[in-house]
Amino acid sequence: MLSNRQSGRVKRAAALTRKKDRRAQGRFLVEGPQAVREALVHAPHLIEIVYATDESQSWQLEIDRLADDAGVELVRATSEVVAAMTETVTPQGVVAIVEDCRVALADACAGAQLVAVLHEVRDPGNAGAVLRAADAAGADAVVFAGDSVDPLHPKVVRSTTGSLFHLPVASADTLEDAISAVREAGLAVVAADVDGAELAAAREAQDLGGAMAWVFGNEARGLSAEALAQMDRSVRLPIYGRAESLNLATAASVLLYESAFAQRSR
């Protein structure tokens, strides 16, 4: 039983809440039974260790079994120790240290039909929700471009609820790098933009059924004119009610599903 909050193991895990330490260690933290479960099922080879409390929880037997089946080390720890490893206000009793799961940009795009590209998306919750929506819509990859939030940020990982382990995730130094990669893979590049063609028009023109990458910009500013100039076309979601705008993750969910529907109807 790990009970010392000041132990080296605890400090090493807690350090993964910081980007520089994630880079230095080549690892990140996965928190909560759902996310840890998905990691154990879909990426057990990347898991270094799991820490779990010995409190009676509904998820405990399954996590224990999955770790045992995968040959992953599971260490019992007090709830105070698990809490010390994370920044979560209400820790859920289980965390895992996992190797960086990102793939090379070209590999993420190769053979893809539907890709989500996030450019300068800064909010971890939004980024994680978009990744989760991309997974649900059957997208083939998600690319974090430019100065977007780190996809391995603890809040991003939590927001994906395990979807991070279901599809390839890549990082691109610049939007130009991301666009080049998706075009090389044969995808059209389409921006989500308030001044684009209305979604209904794009649907009628059957512009959404081909292989494509949706590009989503910053929550407050969207995509710059320079970025939009690099797109093949842009599409907007109409606002029929009185809302000023849609949350980024909500808009991304609608557009990704529109493409998923169109691609499956071909």
XYZ file of C-alpha atoms in Angstrom:
266
model
C 0.000 0.000 0.000
C 1.454 3.340 -1.059
C 0.656 5.809 1.717
C 3.445 8.407 1.674
C 2.337 11.520 -0.213
C 5.946 12.713 -0.345
C 7.328 9.582 -1.994
C 9.209 9.756 -5.280
C 6.467 7.838 -7.047
C 3.843 10.356 -6.011
C 5.990 13.337 -6.960
C 6.785 11.840 -10.350
C 3.107 11.268 -11.099
C 2.111 14.724 -9.864
C 4.766 16.293 -12.093
C 2.839 15.054 -15.128
C 0.271 17.791 -14.559
C 2.955 20.114 -16.035
C 3.648 20.187 -19.769
C 7.419 20.430 -19.426
C 7.479 17.331 -17.250
C 5.213 15.423 -19.634
C 7.669 16.203 -22.400
C 10.673 15.293 -20.275
C 9.187 11.968 -19.192
C 7.405 11.171 -22.453
C 4.385 10.252 -20.377
C 1.078 11.654 -19.193
C -1.526 11.057 -16.508
C -4.854 9.330 -17.065
C -7.442 9.830 -14.330
C -10.724 8.156 -13.481
C -12.116 4.650 -13.990
C -13.589 5.242 -17.461
C -10.413 6.667 -18.985
C -8.159 4.122 -17.264
C -10.466 1.316 -18.384
C -10.245 2.457 -22.021
C -6.468 2.699 -21.777
C -6.288 -0.841 -20.386
C -8.519 -2.168 -23.157
C -7.134 -0.249 -26.146
C -3.557 0.687 -25.240
C -2.282 -1.575 -22.453
C 1.187 -1.647 -24.029
C 1.527 2.075 -23.292
C 0.634 1.874 -19.595
C 3.547 2.007 -17.189
C 1.598 1.633 -13.953
C -1.858 2.033 -12.426
C -2.478 3.410 -8.935
C -5.837 2.589 -7.369
C -7.374 2.946 -3.940
C -8.556 -0.092 -2.022
C -11.928 1.471 -1.289
C -14.880 -0.588 -2.452
C -15.923 0.914 -5.782
C -18.076 -0.454 -8.586
C -15.193 -0.176 -11.049
C -12.516 -1.770 -8.888
C -12.913 -5.419 -9.835
C -12.956 -4.630 -13.547
C -9.858 -2.421 -13.359
C -8.071 -5.109 -11.340
C -9.004 -7.789 -13.877
C -8.047 -5.714 -16.917
C -4.693 -4.786 -15.411
C -4.006 -8.407 -14.525
C -5.005 -9.654 -17.993
C -2.766 -7.049 -19.646
C 0.166 -7.673 -17.338
C 0.077 -4.059 -16.159
C 1.420 -3.305 -12.685
C -1.314 -2.096 -10.309
C -0.310 -0.553 -6.995
C -2.735 0.064 -4.156
C -2.599 3.579 -2.765
C -4.514 5.565 -0.194
C -7.098 8.035 -1.429
C -4.861 10.846 -0.128
C -1.966 9.621 -2.264
C -4.108 9.357 -5.397
C -5.426 12.867 -4.727
C -1.862 14.161 -4.397
C -1.061 12.854 -7.878
C -3.756 14.908 -9.590
C -5.213 18.404 -9.751
C -8.784 17.127 -9.723
C -11.024 18.610 -7.035
C -12.767 15.268 -6.505
C -10.372 12.449 -7.513
C -12.043 9.221 -8.600
C -9.617 6.822 -6.966
C -7.584 5.545 -9.900
C -4.839 7.008 -12.092
C -2.432 5.590 -14.639
C 0.899 6.753 -15.981
C 0.854 6.239 -19.734
C 3.426 6.708 -22.476
C 2.778 9.479 -25.017
C 0.128 7.983 -27.299
C 0.357 10.481 -30.147
C 1.277 9.258 -33.603
C 3.194 10.887 -36.439
C 1.148 13.425 -38.393
C 1.501 11.611 -41.717
C 0.504 8.305 -40.123
C -2.598 9.862 -38.556
C -3.783 11.186 -41.928
C -2.879 8.223 -44.126
C -6.019 6.560 -45.452
C -8.288 8.882 -43.477
C -11.717 9.946 -44.693
C -12.646 12.320 -41.873
C -10.213 14.331 -39.755
C -10.694 17.104 -37.197
C -7.974 19.760 -37.041
C -7.886 22.075 -34.014
C -5.986 25.315 -34.549
C -5.202 27.520 -31.549
C -7.945 25.876 -29.509
C -6.900 26.781 -25.981
C -9.587 25.454 -23.636
C -8.818 21.896 -22.479
C -12.469 21.063 -21.941
C -13.395 22.165 -25.451
C -10.490 20.293 -26.986
C -11.362 17.103 -25.153
C -15.022 17.409 -26.086
C -14.148 17.842 -29.773
C -11.937 14.761 -29.637
C -14.751 12.814 -28.006
C -17.206 14.026 -30.663
C -14.770 13.062 -33.415
C -14.558 9.582 -31.938
C -18.342 9.298 -31.714
C -18.768 10.473 -35.321
C -16.309 7.864 -36.552
C -13.558 10.297 -37.517
C -10.220 8.766 -38.386
C -7.918 11.203 -36.589
C -7.654 14.450 -34.638
C -4.796 16.892 -35.174
C -3.799 19.595 -32.679
C -2.136 22.357 -34.695
C -0.155 25.456 -33.828
C -0.607 26.907 -30.371
C -3.446 24.603 -29.370
C -3.659 23.128 -25.892
C -1.524 20.054 -25.274
C -3.693 17.002 -26.108
C -2.094 15.236 -23.130
C -3.119 17.969 -20.677
C -4.943 16.280 -17.774
C -8.153 18.238 -18.403
C -8.131 17.309 -22.083
C -7.600 13.654 -21.212
C -10.432 13.721 -18.661
C -12.777 15.436 -21.108
C -12.268 12.720 -23.712
C -13.467 10.058 -21.221
C -11.249 7.512 -22.951
C -11.757 8.542 -26.579
C -8.096 9.563 -26.656
C -7.325 5.849 -26.960
C -9.847 5.128 -29.725
C -8.406 7.033 -32.680
C -5.057 8.467 -33.784
C -4.133 11.837 -32.294
C -1.285 13.894 -33.724
C 0.308 17.279 -33.189
C 1.414 19.702 -35.902
C 3.797 22.587 -35.268
C 1.789 24.859 -37.564
C -1.557 24.913 -39.328
C 0.368 24.812 -42.599
C 1.930 21.508 -41.559
C -1.485 20.075 -40.724
C -3.014 21.237 -44.012
C -0.097 19.851 -45.993
C -0.483 16.457 -44.307
C -4.222 16.137 -44.880
C -3.932 17.308 -48.485
C -1.133 14.816 -49.072
C -3.561 12.166 -47.814
C -6.133 13.303 -50.382
C -8.534 15.172 -48.103
C -10.280 18.449 -48.833
C -9.709 21.131 -46.191
C -12.881 22.797 -44.922
C -13.099 25.548 -42.333
C -15.845 26.031 -39.802
C -16.345 29.789 -40.108
C -19.132 32.275 -39.398
C -18.789 33.775 -42.878
C -18.776 30.481 -44.754
C -21.497 28.956 -46.894
C -24.535 27.909 -44.904
C -24.560 24.262 -43.908
C -27.799 23.574 -45.790
C -26.232 24.820 -49.026
C -23.171 22.642 -48.512
C -25.447 19.687 -47.850
C -27.482 20.298 -51.006
C -24.316 20.687 -53.056
C -23.135 17.343 -51.671
C -19.929 18.983 -50.485
C -19.754 17.005 -47.254
C -19.555 13.401 -48.424
C -15.998 13.262 -49.679
C -12.796 12.719 -47.745
C -12.329 15.895 -45.744
C -10.660 17.580 -42.810
C -12.660 20.047 -40.745
C -10.572 22.886 -39.344
C -11.802 24.487 -36.118
C -10.256 27.707 -34.870
C -9.812 29.533 -31.603
C -12.872 29.726 -29.345
C -12.975 33.533 -29.319
C -11.367 34.564 -32.616
C -12.042 31.664 -34.922
C -9.674 31.349 -37.866
C -7.639 34.277 -39.166
C -7.996 35.606 -42.710
C -4.585 34.120 -43.454
C -5.740 30.715 -42.256
C -9.019 30.906 -44.168
C -7.128 31.688 -47.363
C -5.581 28.221 -47.153
C -8.927 26.410 -47.049
C -10.699 24.773 -49.967
C -13.988 26.152 -48.676
C -15.723 27.174 -45.468
C -19.067 26.328 -43.910
C -21.114 27.979 -41.189
C -23.829 26.767 -38.887
C -26.897 29.010 -38.935
C -28.233 30.467 -35.704
C -32.013 30.273 -35.824
C -32.625 31.421 -32.285
C -31.241 34.274 -30.200
C -27.935 32.731 -29.155
C -24.905 34.844 -30.029
C -22.970 31.761 -31.101
C -22.442 28.071 -30.502
C -19.809 26.601 -28.238
C -16.871 25.272 -30.265
C -17.396 21.678 -29.189
C -21.111 21.841 -30.032
C -20.459 23.262 -33.491
C -17.730 20.714 -34.135
C -20.047 17.883 -33.113
C -22.731 18.980 -35.577
C -20.310 19.413 -38.477
C -18.444 16.173 -37.882
C -21.724 14.285 -37.774
C -22.909 16.008 -40.962
C -19.855 14.657 -42.738
C -20.274 11.243 -41.134
C -23.894 11.048 -42.329
C -22.978 12.208 -45.840
C -20.048 9.812 -46.157
C -22.166 6.870 -45.070
C -24.912 7.816 -47.532
C -22.700 7.738 -50.597
